[in-house]
Amino acid sequence: HASEINKQLFNESTVDLMLKHVMENGLKVDGGDTIGKTIIFAVNQRHAVFIGQRFDHHYPHHKGEFARVMTHAVSHAQTLIDAFGSKSNKLPQIAISVDMLDTGIDVPEILNLVFFKAVRSKVKFLQMIGRGTRLRPNLFGPGEHKTQFYIFDFCANFEFFNENPAGIVTPFPEPLQKRLFKRRLEL
């Protein structure tokens, strides 16, 4: 089942349709001319690069700067994240990320979250959604504040959590010292 989903997510036409849908329907800035700051959550590094290549293929006028892969494998990822998060109108507008932007990034300008991967941890899912919840005054102009953000869920994450409200809970292993201590007691 997971391999079928991955085949779909790595499929050119699937990626192209996702990008077209997000570019046409995502929340916009600059009077509706430009898609607002957007995070696309990808499966892995290869997937993120693939999405970036498809974006550049379809939007050559934005090529190279508008949508950028931001993962641990990218050497200057922190510089890109800083530009993505700056309050100025710096590019990139779209961050294609694997794990790096799921938590702990505070970019109030984010208007669109694109789930292009299955998330099974409820805690992580809520943290990822949290990326869009930051308030941003005057985002659309003086007195025009950010009041909403969009979530594009291409991998039925909401359906999964409706059926499995706790998500898939992975038990935390006991710390090594505790296991060794128990073992010593057993000896």
XYZ file of C-alpha atoms in Angstrom:
187
model
C 0.000 0.000 0.000
C 2.767 2.460 0.927
C 4.658 1.621 -2.265
C 1.514 2.373 -4.312
C 1.184 5.768 -2.633
C 4.871 6.497 -3.262
C 4.473 5.547 -6.945
C 1.689 8.125 -7.183
C 3.672 10.796 -5.335
C 6.683 10.308 -7.629
C 4.495 10.364 -10.733
C 5.089 13.367 -13.016
C 1.435 13.997 -13.785
C 0.459 13.713 -10.095
C 3.123 16.239 -9.088
C 2.167 18.506 -12.012
C -1.521 18.434 -11.042
C -0.674 19.183 -7.399
C 1.505 22.160 -8.371
C -1.117 23.516 -10.794
C -3.857 23.163 -8.168
C -1.811 24.894 -5.461
C -0.618 27.695 -7.781
C -4.195 28.372 -8.940
C -6.027 27.913 -5.632
C -3.507 28.839 -2.949
C -3.950 32.042 -0.968
C -2.294 34.905 -2.820
C -0.496 38.131 -1.884
C 0.393 41.225 -3.955
C -3.252 41.887 -4.771
C -3.780 38.280 -5.855
C -0.819 38.147 -8.248
C 1.567 35.947 -6.289
C 1.016 32.805 -4.267
C 1.700 33.473 -0.601
C 4.470 31.759 1.348
C 3.864 28.035 0.956
C 5.404 24.878 2.400
C 5.166 21.656 0.420
C 5.869 18.715 2.749
C 7.634 16.041 0.653
C 8.348 12.373 1.437
C 12.148 12.468 1.184
C 15.055 14.313 -0.426
C 14.583 12.658 -3.830
C 10.874 13.540 -3.764
C 11.596 17.176 -2.827
C 14.112 17.539 -5.676
C 11.638 15.936 -8.093
C 8.903 18.404 -7.072
C 11.369 21.284 -7.483
C 12.300 20.091 -10.981
C 8.650 19.797 -12.003
C 7.976 23.309 -10.665
C 10.875 24.776 -12.657
C 9.680 22.892 -15.754
C 6.163 24.374 -15.582
C 7.021 27.812 -14.270
C 10.258 28.669 -16.103
C 9.720 32.402 -15.487
C 10.072 31.618 -11.735
C 12.862 29.108 -12.293
C 15.445 28.670 -9.617
C 14.381 31.221 -7.013
C 10.627 30.997 -6.445
C 10.367 27.390 -5.220
C 13.361 25.960 -3.372
C 14.172 22.645 -1.776
C 14.945 23.138 1.920
C 16.162 19.939 3.516
C 19.058 18.801 5.667
C 20.801 17.657 2.469
C 20.934 21.219 1.052
C 24.163 22.914 2.110
C 22.756 26.456 2.325
C 19.317 25.450 3.660
C 19.539 27.800 6.655
C 20.167 30.782 4.365
C 17.119 29.789 2.305
C 15.014 29.375 5.449
C 16.099 32.825 6.638
C 15.082 34.340 3.279
C 11.809 32.376 3.273
C 11.030 33.624 6.748
C 12.106 37.219 6.347
C 9.317 39.747 6.614
C 10.411 41.372 3.370
C 9.221 40.104 0.013
C 12.288 37.942 -0.459
C 12.169 34.756 -2.469
C 11.605 31.864 -2.215
C 7.815 31.911 -1.947
C 7.565 28.111 -1.893
C 9.628 25.878 0.378
C 9.755 22.200 -0.550
C 10.773 20.481 2.637
C 11.426 17.129 4.256
C 11.236 17.252 8.062
C 13.211 20.497 8.315
C 10.222 22.872 8.330
C 7.753 20.536 10.067
C 8.427 21.989 13.485
C 10.093 24.917 15.149
C 9.967 27.389 12.275
C 8.082 30.604 12.897
C 7.126 32.223 9.598
C 3.916 34.214 10.144
C 3.662 34.885 6.385
C 2.867 31.214 5.596
C -0.510 31.030 3.868
C -0.484 27.569 2.280
C 0.517 24.167 3.648
C 0.697 21.316 1.161
C 0.711 17.800 2.596
C 2.261 15.767 -0.198
C 3.181 12.942 2.133
C 1.372 10.722 4.588
C 1.844 11.709 8.227
C 0.965 9.123 10.857
C 2.097 10.828 14.057
C -0.684 13.000 15.504
C 1.835 15.180 17.376
C 3.877 15.792 14.232
C 0.739 16.431 12.145
C -0.471 19.081 14.588
C 2.995 20.664 14.693
C 3.045 20.807 10.887
C -0.388 22.445 10.809
C 0.921 24.874 13.415
C 3.271 26.338 10.784
C 0.256 28.119 9.285
C -1.349 29.369 12.487
C 0.945 32.326 13.156
C -0.809 35.682 12.950
C 0.623 38.302 10.609
C -0.689 41.889 10.681
C -0.798 43.890 7.441
C 0.147 40.888 5.282
C -2.185 41.945 2.465
C -1.647 45.669 2.952
C -2.192 48.270 5.688
C -4.914 47.030 8.018
C -5.385 43.834 5.981
C -4.247 41.106 8.343
C -3.751 37.403 7.853
C -6.979 35.792 9.069
C -6.685 32.330 7.530
C -4.413 29.819 5.861
C -5.097 26.933 3.499
C -4.202 23.280 3.889
C -3.931 21.131 0.776
C -4.009 17.512 1.938
C -3.197 15.275 -1.031
C -2.517 12.193 1.112
C -5.751 11.799 3.113
C -4.085 12.715 6.401
C -7.284 14.215 7.811
C -9.222 11.064 6.912
C -6.532 8.947 8.572
C -6.718 10.934 11.825
C -10.521 10.917 11.736
C -10.335 7.102 11.736
C -7.280 6.922 14.038
C -7.563 9.933 16.365
C -4.354 9.066 18.236
C -2.425 8.329 15.062
C 0.067 5.499 15.108
C 1.699 5.568 18.508
C 5.258 4.324 18.555
C 6.355 3.268 22.031
C 9.421 5.107 23.238
C 12.175 2.648 24.157
C 13.444 2.853 27.691
C 16.691 4.757 28.104
C 19.771 2.564 27.868
C 20.786 3.207 31.487
C 17.400 2.090 32.760
C 17.578 -1.124 30.702
C 21.104 -1.839 31.926
C 20.049 -1.181 35.513
C 17.100 -3.588 35.188
C 19.405 -6.171 33.653
C 21.851 -5.858 36.558
C 18.981 -6.405 38.968
C 17.953 -9.543 37.079
C 21.494 -10.979 37.205
